[in-house]
Tab-separated table of C-alpha atoms in Angstrom:
chain	number	residue	atom	x	y	z
A	1	MET	CA	15.071	22.694	-2.209
A	2	VAL	CA	11.526	20.815	-2.696
A	3	GLU	CA	10.672	18.422	0.137
A	4	ALA	CA	7.425	15.465	-0.419
A	5	PHE	CA	6.496	12.958	1.701
A	6	ALA	CA	4.388	9.864	1.137
A	7	PRO	CA	3.284	6.958	3.358
A	8	GLY	CA	2.852	3.663	2.424
A	9	LYS	CA	0.421	1.267	2.647
A	10	CYS	CA	-0.801	-2.066	4.458
A	11	ILE	CA	-3.676	-3.794	3.365
A	12	LEU	CA	-6.597	-4.774	6.246
A	13	PHE	CA	-8.728	-6.991	3.807
A	14	GLY	CA	-9.409	-8.007	0.621
A	15	GLU	CA	-5.540	-8.924	-0.693
A	16	HIS	CA	-6.025	-11.936	-3.618
A	17	ALA	CA	-10.223	-11.374	-3.797
A	18	VAL	CA	-9.598	-8.059	-5.341
A	19	VAL	CA	-8.140	-9.294	-8.637
A	20	TYR	CA	-11.224	-11.179	-9.031
A	21	GLY	CA	-13.297	-8.070	-8.259
A	22	HIS	CA	-14.011	-8.347	-4.889
A	23	PRO	CA	-13.226	-5.114	-2.827
A	24	ALA	CA	-9.904	-4.498	-1.119
A	25	VAL	CA	-9.449	-2.555	2.425
A	26	ALA	CA	-6.094	-0.699	2.480
A	27	LEU	CA	-4.977	1.569	5.255
A	28	ALA	CA	-2.162	4.419	4.957
A	29	ILE	CA	0.713	3.853	7.645
A	30	ASP	CA	2.911	6.539	9.060
A	31	GLN	CA	6.036	5.155	7.728
A	32	GLY	CA	7.028	6.225	3.953
A	33	VAL	CA	9.015	7.479	1.956
A	34	ARG	CA	10.749	11.357	1.786
A	35	VAL	CA	11.882	13.040	-1.511
A	36	SER	CA	13.829	16.426	-1.892
A	37	LEU	CA	14.276	17.425	-5.151
A	38	LYS	CA	17.374	20.192	-5.599
A	39	LYS	CA	19.095	21.776	-8.761
A	40	SER	CA	22.410	20.736	-9.283
A	41	GLU	CA	25.278	20.878	-12.131
A	42	GLU	CA	24.462	17.335	-12.747
A	43	TRP	CA	21.965	14.635	-12.475
A	44	ARG	CA	22.292	12.429	-9.081
A	45	ILE	CA	20.283	10.464	-6.614
A	46	GLY	CA	21.529	9.298	-3.434
A	47	GLY	CA	24.757	10.906	-3.835
A	48	GLU	CA	25.495	8.891	-7.172
A	49	LYS	CA	25.318	9.598	-10.938
A	50	PHE	CA	21.529	8.944	-12.097
A	51	ASP	CA	21.006	6.088	-14.161
A	52	PRO	CA	17.092	6.292	-15.536
A	53	PHE	CA	17.116	2.938	-16.550
A	54	LYS	CA	17.817	1.825	-13.302
A	55	HIS	CA	14.789	4.256	-11.741
A	56	PRO	CA	11.621	3.590	-14.219
A	57	HIS	CA	9.089	5.215	-11.692
A	58	ILE	CA	11.230	8.430	-11.686
A	59	SER	CA	12.297	8.755	-15.400
A	60	HIS	CA	8.559	8.333	-16.049
A	61	ILE	CA	7.290	10.991	-14.222
A	62	LEU	CA	10.295	13.574	-14.857
A	63	HIS	CA	10.107	12.676	-18.975
A	64	LYS	CA	6.671	11.202	-19.802
A	65	ILE	CA	4.336	13.403	-17.143
A	66	PHE	CA	6.089	16.849	-16.422
A	67	TYR	CA	8.249	16.789	-19.483
A	68	TYR	CA	10.944	18.227	-17.150
A	69	ASN	CA	13.513	19.449	-18.986
A	70	GLY	CA	15.183	22.228	-16.789
A	71	GLU	CA	18.191	22.006	-15.148
A	72	PRO	CA	19.772	19.004	-13.210
A	73	LEU	CA	18.149	17.344	-10.231
A	74	ASP	CA	19.992	16.155	-7.322
A	75	ILE	CA	17.398	13.467	-5.771
A	76	LYS	CA	17.706	12.133	-2.509
A	77	ILE	CA	15.608	9.791	-1.034
A	78	GLU	CA	15.075	8.478	2.641
A	79	SER	CA	12.469	5.672	2.821
A	80	GLN	CA	11.165	4.219	6.492
A	81	LEU	CA	9.355	0.677	4.579
A	82	PHE	CA	10.925	-2.388	4.183
A	83	PRO	CA	11.579	-3.307	0.266
A	84	ALA	CA	9.339	-5.902	-1.599
A	85	ALA	CA	7.261	-6.238	1.400
A	86	GLY	CA	3.892	-5.219	-0.018
A	87	LEU	CA	4.001	-1.899	1.902
A	88	GLY	CA	3.549	-0.140	-1.517
A	89	SER	CA	7.499	1.385	-0.983
A	90	SER	CA	7.422	1.855	-4.821
A	91	ALA	CA	3.863	3.799	-4.849
A	92	ALA	CA	4.996	6.222	-2.068
A	93	LEU	CA	8.569	7.060	-3.970
A	94	SER	CA	6.232	7.837	-6.743
A	95	ASN	CA	4.082	9.754	-5.339
A	96	ALA	CA	6.398	11.975	-3.414
A	97	ILE	CA	8.503	12.286	-6.598
A	98	GLY	CA	5.323	13.686	-7.975
A	99	ALA	CA	4.373	15.809	-5.673
A	100	ALA	CA	8.094	17.405	-5.188
A	101	LEU	CA	8.091	17.962	-8.778
A	102	HIS	CA	4.818	19.708	-9.247
A	103	LYS	CA	5.752	21.881	-6.053
A	104	MET	CA	8.964	22.692	-7.935
A	105	MET	CA	7.506	23.494	-11.442
A	106	LYS	CA	4.283	24.798	-10.390
A	107	PRO	CA	4.619	26.352	-7.151
A	108	ASN	CA	1.658	28.645	-6.668
A	109	GLU	CA	-0.793	25.344	-7.982
A	110	LYS	CA	-2.480	23.194	-5.821
A	111	ILE	CA	-1.704	20.173	-6.319
A	112	ASP	CA	-4.566	17.636	-7.198
A	113	ILE	CA	-4.284	14.991	-5.088
A	114	VAL	CA	-6.511	12.521	-7.776
A	115	LYS	CA	-4.591	13.767	-10.243
A	116	LEU	CA	-1.247	12.754	-7.988
A	117	ALA	CA	-2.743	9.223	-7.495
A	118	LYS	CA	-3.384	8.553	-11.328
A	119	ILE	CA	0.468	9.864	-11.993
A	120	GLY	CA	1.872	7.226	-9.292
A	121	HIS	CA	-0.238	4.911	-10.976
A	122	SER	CA	0.740	5.419	-14.351
A	123	ALA	CA	4.435	5.735	-13.464
A	124	GLU	CA	3.702	1.875	-11.716
A	125	ALA	CA	2.629	0.213	-14.933
A	126	ALA	CA	5.405	1.917	-16.911
A	127	ALA	CA	8.325	-0.287	-14.095
A	128	GLN	CA	5.673	-3.157	-14.414
A	129	GLU	CA	5.073	-3.627	-17.770
A	130	GLY	CA	2.163	-2.103	-18.054
A	131	ARG	CA	0.644	-3.993	-14.942
A	132	ALA	CA	-0.195	-2.286	-11.722
A	133	SER	CA	-2.956	-1.666	-9.311
A	134	PRO	CA	-4.439	1.627	-8.373
A	135	THR	CA	-4.502	0.272	-4.275
A	136	ASP	CA	-1.157	1.385	-3.516
A	137	THR	CA	-1.189	4.957	-5.180
A	138	ALA	CA	-4.401	6.062	-4.013
A	139	THR	CA	-3.549	5.029	-0.346
A	140	SER	CA	-0.746	6.385	-0.356
A	141	ALA	CA	-2.276	9.718	-1.960
A	142	LEU	CA	-5.009	10.060	-0.333
A	143	GLY	CA	-4.496	8.697	3.165
A	144	GLY	CA	-7.018	7.100	5.547
A	145	CYS	CA	-8.749	4.014	4.674
A	146	VAL	CA	-9.041	3.656	0.878
A	147	VAL	CA	-11.201	0.946	-0.781
A	148	VAL	CA	-10.602	-0.538	-3.921
A	149	SER	CA	-13.960	-1.877	-5.922
A	150	GLY	CA	-15.566	-2.964	-8.691
A	151	GLU	CA	-18.925	-1.803	-7.633
A	152	PRO	CA	-19.971	0.956	-4.935
A	153	VAL	CA	-19.752	-0.298	-0.957
A	154	LYS	CA	-22.020	0.581	1.781
A	155	GLY	CA	-20.450	3.352	3.627
A	156	THR	CA	-17.946	4.837	1.361
A	157	GLU	CA	-17.404	7.593	-0.609
A	158	HIS	CA	-16.574	7.489	-4.447
A	159	ILE	CA	-13.493	9.400	-5.045
A	160	PHE	CA	-12.611	8.751	-8.474
A	161	ASN	CA	-12.448	6.006	-11.250
A	162	THR	CA	-9.133	4.940	-13.029
A	163	GLU	CA	-8.139	2.366	-15.798
A	164	LEU	CA	-5.274	0.770	-17.410
A	165	VAL	CA	-4.446	-0.976	-20.491
A	166	THR	CA	-2.496	-4.187	-19.510
A	167	PRO	CA	-1.313	-6.855	-22.007
A	168	GLU	CA	-3.998	-8.462	-20.911
A	169	GLY	CA	-6.400	-6.030	-22.025
A	170	LYS	CA	-8.014	-3.070	-20.212
A	171	ARG	CA	-8.892	-2.931	-16.471
A	172	SER	CA	-10.904	-0.525	-14.647
A	173	TRP	CA	-10.971	0.351	-10.950
A	174	SER	CA	-13.357	2.459	-8.531
A	175	ILE	CA	-11.722	4.076	-5.686
A	176	TYR	CA	-13.844	5.034	-2.651
A	177	LYS	CA	-12.653	6.333	0.855
A	178	SER	CA	-14.380	5.132	4.249
A	179	ILE	CA	-14.485	7.785	7.007
A	180	LEU	CA	-12.407	6.442	9.834
A	181	PRO	CA	-14.022	6.917	13.857
A	182	GLU	CA	-12.624	10.305	15.034
A	183	LYS	CA	-11.615	7.990	18.515
A	184	THR	CA	-8.739	5.845	17.604
A	185	ASP	CA	-6.685	6.415	20.368
A	186	GLY	CA	-5.190	3.933	22.139
A	187	ILE	CA	-5.650	1.071	19.187
A	188	TRP	CA	-2.498	0.674	16.791
A	189	LEU	CA	-1.308	-1.071	13.843
A	190	ILE	CA	1.734	-3.229	14.265
A	191	LEU	CA	3.200	-4.271	11.155
A	192	GLY	CA	5.867	-7.198	11.077
A	193	PHE	CA	8.579	-7.894	8.643
A	194	THR	CA	9.596	-11.684	8.023
A	195	GLY	CA	12.594	-10.654	6.602
A	196	GLU	CA	11.244	-12.030	3.204
A	197	SER	CA	10.719	-10.581	0.286
A	198	SER	CA	7.047	-10.810	-1.308
A	199	PRO	CA	6.684	-11.742	-4.932
A	200	THR	CA	3.474	-10.661	-5.658
A	201	GLY	CA	3.822	-11.765	-9.404
A	202	LYS	CA	4.006	-15.541	-8.252
A	203	MET	CA	1.711	-15.509	-5.752
A	204	VAL	CA	-1.123	-13.814	-7.793
A	205	ALA	CA	-0.399	-16.681	-10.132
A	206	GLY	CA	-0.350	-19.242	-7.727
A	207	VAL	CA	-3.823	-18.503	-6.732
A	208	ALA	CA	-5.255	-18.556	-10.133
A	209	ASN	CA	-3.621	-21.861	-11.201
A	210	LEU	CA	-5.203	-23.013	-7.752
A	211	LEU	CA	-8.554	-21.969	-8.826
A	212	SER	CA	-8.644	-23.610	-12.061
A	213	GLN	CA	-7.418	-27.152	-10.263
A	214	VAL	CA	-9.783	-26.899	-7.572
A	215	PRO	CA	-12.648	-24.757	-8.555
A	216	SER	CA	-14.257	-25.226	-5.054
A	217	LYS	CA	-11.769	-22.785	-3.815
A	218	LYS	CA	-13.586	-20.116	-5.429
A	219	ASP	CA	-15.933	-20.312	-2.085
A	220	GLU	CA	-12.601	-18.680	0.041
A	221	MET	CA	-12.834	-15.751	-2.209
A	222	GLU	CA	-16.400	-15.402	-1.745
A	223	ALA	CA	-15.658	-15.702	2.349
A	224	ILE	CA	-12.951	-12.877	2.177
A	225	ASN	CA	-15.439	-10.839	0.246
A	226	GLU	CA	-18.080	-11.135	3.067
A	227	ILE	CA	-15.207	-10.692	5.732
A	228	THR	CA	-14.173	-7.913	4.449
A	229	LEU	CA	-17.258	-5.978	3.932
A	230	LYS	CA	-18.059	-7.031	7.860
A	231	GLY	CA	-14.357	-5.884	9.068
A	232	LEU	CA	-15.001	-2.766	6.910
A	233	ASP	CA	-18.221	-1.791	8.545
A	234	ALA	CA	-17.016	-2.788	12.097
A	235	LEU	CA	-13.960	-0.166	11.399
A	236	SER	CA	-16.069	2.369	10.585
A	237	LYS	CA	-18.247	1.930	13.474
A	238	GLY	CA	-14.713	1.846	15.617
A	239	ASN	CA	-15.700	-1.873	16.608
A	240	PHE	CA	-11.967	-3.012	16.821
A	241	GLU	CA	-12.814	-5.951	18.558
A	242	ALA	CA	-14.571	-7.100	15.374
A	243	VAL	CA	-12.200	-5.817	13.292
A	244	GLY	CA	-9.785	-8.170	14.928
A	245	LEU	CA	-12.062	-11.001	14.796
A	246	ALA	CA	-12.194	-10.418	10.744
A	247	MET	CA	-8.422	-10.332	10.478
A	248	ASP	CA	-8.146	-13.643	11.922
A	249	GLU	CA	-10.848	-15.218	9.601
A	250	CYS	CA	-9.396	-13.421	7.053
A	251	HIS	CA	-6.150	-15.097	7.592
A	252	LYS	CA	-7.566	-18.339	7.790
A	253	HIS	CA	-9.074	-18.321	4.680
A	254	LEU	CA	-5.581	-16.842	2.695
A	255	GLN	CA	-3.784	-19.579	4.238
A	256	ASN	CA	-6.516	-21.890	2.558
A	257	LEU	CA	-4.810	-20.285	-0.749
A	258	ASN	CA	-1.632	-21.266	0.113
A	259	VAL	CA	-0.605	-17.642	0.089
A	260	SER	CA	0.529	-17.430	3.774
A	261	SER	CA	3.684	-19.324	4.532
A	262	ASP	CA	5.522	-20.470	7.479
A	263	SER	CA	7.503	-17.231	8.708
A	264	LEU	CA	4.202	-15.330	8.398
A	265	ASP	CA	2.237	-18.077	10.415
A	266	ARG	CA	4.997	-17.734	12.975
A	267	LEU	CA	4.778	-14.035	13.325
A	268	VAL	CA	0.808	-13.908	13.526
A	269	GLU	CA	0.710	-16.704	16.185
A	270	ALA	CA	2.894	-15.172	18.257
A	271	VAL	CA	1.086	-11.872	18.542
A	272	ARG	CA	-2.459	-13.248	18.805
A	273	PRO	CA	-2.187	-12.993	22.468
A	274	TYR	CA	-1.550	-9.633	22.574
A	275	SER	CA	-3.536	-8.350	19.568
A	276	LEU	CA	-7.362	-8.031	19.041
A	277	GLY	CA	-6.306	-9.503	15.302
A	278	ALA	CA	-3.549	-10.213	13.104
A	279	LYS	CA	-3.059	-11.390	9.829
A	280	MET	CA	-0.685	-11.644	6.685
A	281	THR	CA	-0.948	-8.136	4.661
A	282	GLY	CA	-0.235	-8.163	1.204
A	283	ALA	CA	0.466	-10.619	-1.789
A	284	GLY	CA	1.867	-13.241	0.792
A	285	GLY	CA	4.675	-15.769	0.473
A	286	GLY	CA	6.722	-13.610	2.537
A	287	GLY	CA	6.522	-9.966	3.416
A	288	CYS	CA	4.380	-8.640	6.717
A	289	ILE	CA	2.012	-9.365	8.496
A	290	VAL	CA	-0.469	-6.563	10.419
A	291	ALA	CA	-1.798	-6.861	13.882
A	292	ILE	CA	-4.322	-4.384	15.626
A	293	SER	CA	-3.683	-3.958	19.429
A	294	ARG	CA	-3.754	-1.724	22.449
A	295	ASN	CA	-0.512	-2.667	23.387
A	296	PRO	CA	1.737	-2.109	20.708
A	297	GLN	CA	5.030	-2.374	22.838
A	298	ARG	CA	3.854	-6.353	23.867
A	299	VAL	CA	3.287	-7.226	20.233
A	300	SER	CA	6.414	-5.629	18.485
A	301	GLU	CA	8.623	-7.542	21.176
A	302	GLN	CA	6.537	-11.044	20.124
A	303	ILE	CA	7.548	-10.138	16.527
A	304	GLU	CA	10.954	-9.598	17.565
A	305	ILE	CA	11.134	-12.995	19.426
A	306	ALA	CA	9.527	-15.184	16.530
A	307	GLY	CA	12.198	-13.770	14.393
A	308	GLY	CA	10.432	-10.558	12.631
A	309	ILE	CA	11.192	-6.934	12.631
A	310	PRO	CA	8.346	-4.601	14.178
A	311	MET	CA	7.231	-0.915	12.990
A	312	ILE	CA	3.776	0.690	14.718
A	313	SER	CA	1.712	2.600	13.186
A	314	LYS	CA	-1.668	4.650	13.950
A	315	ILE	CA	-4.870	4.419	12.391
A	316	GLY	CA	-5.910	6.981	10.179
A	317	THR	CA	-2.473	8.922	8.503
A	318	LYS	CA	-2.684	11.516	6.276
A	319	GLY	CA	-1.773	10.886	2.685
A	320	VAL	CA	1.087	12.530	0.666
A	321	LYS	CA	2.106	15.755	1.742
A	322	ILE	CA	4.551	18.862	0.736
A	323	ILE	CA	7.473	19.161	3.826
């Protein structure tokens, strides 16, 4: 039997603006997806018969990437992530499956993390009608702080480029890593799930429609871009008070783009007295908020009081690993 774990992620800055060429900053989180593979007499997943059509990510990696033709596998999946909440659960699953299969089929060959991230991205695209951002899979594979941008970002290290042919044409991305400060002790990320799924496609389409109807709203994208760069610089220097202020400002601009929701705003307001900063994370319309705080327990209590479900993570989580 082989086992692998891949973390989820949260967007700290840049959601929606990244669609228009601006950078997005993502952090890997402690929680993720654990996969175990064991040879079996029949194909099974989660104790049930494996149906390839119900699991397009896994089928793609098995048959289109690794060309697996060995004995049937019993696949077990344990996820700590809220589903459809913007935390990269499907990307973590793809990365964990890819890592476990690599270990099973090539036990003496070191995993190429960049190649694994690209495999995960291709699986995401296969399952989403050809459309997928590499943000989730890159952050889950690489760990730490990942920046996705169309152009170089000061203070980051370029890791790789990737592209994808979508129904709308070819898209290209560059993936960078930002060095996090050595000392993050006492600073925590606290995620709060509203209990409502985040409809990514609908939210992205809604922003596009808003920008076409009200061109002045493009100023919000420029503002988010500036906040993202300032917030990233503050994060790399360990100035967490400035990171929090940037998060607060970012949430206001996302509200102006109509992507927040009453439930998200309620959680953000509930945690602010005990946080350095807080904002929605991901596409919006539901899903999660993220707060940064020195008092994670109190923030978690506030999330619960406001009707959400909390989850605490340290900053600087490592990427995919074989267990």
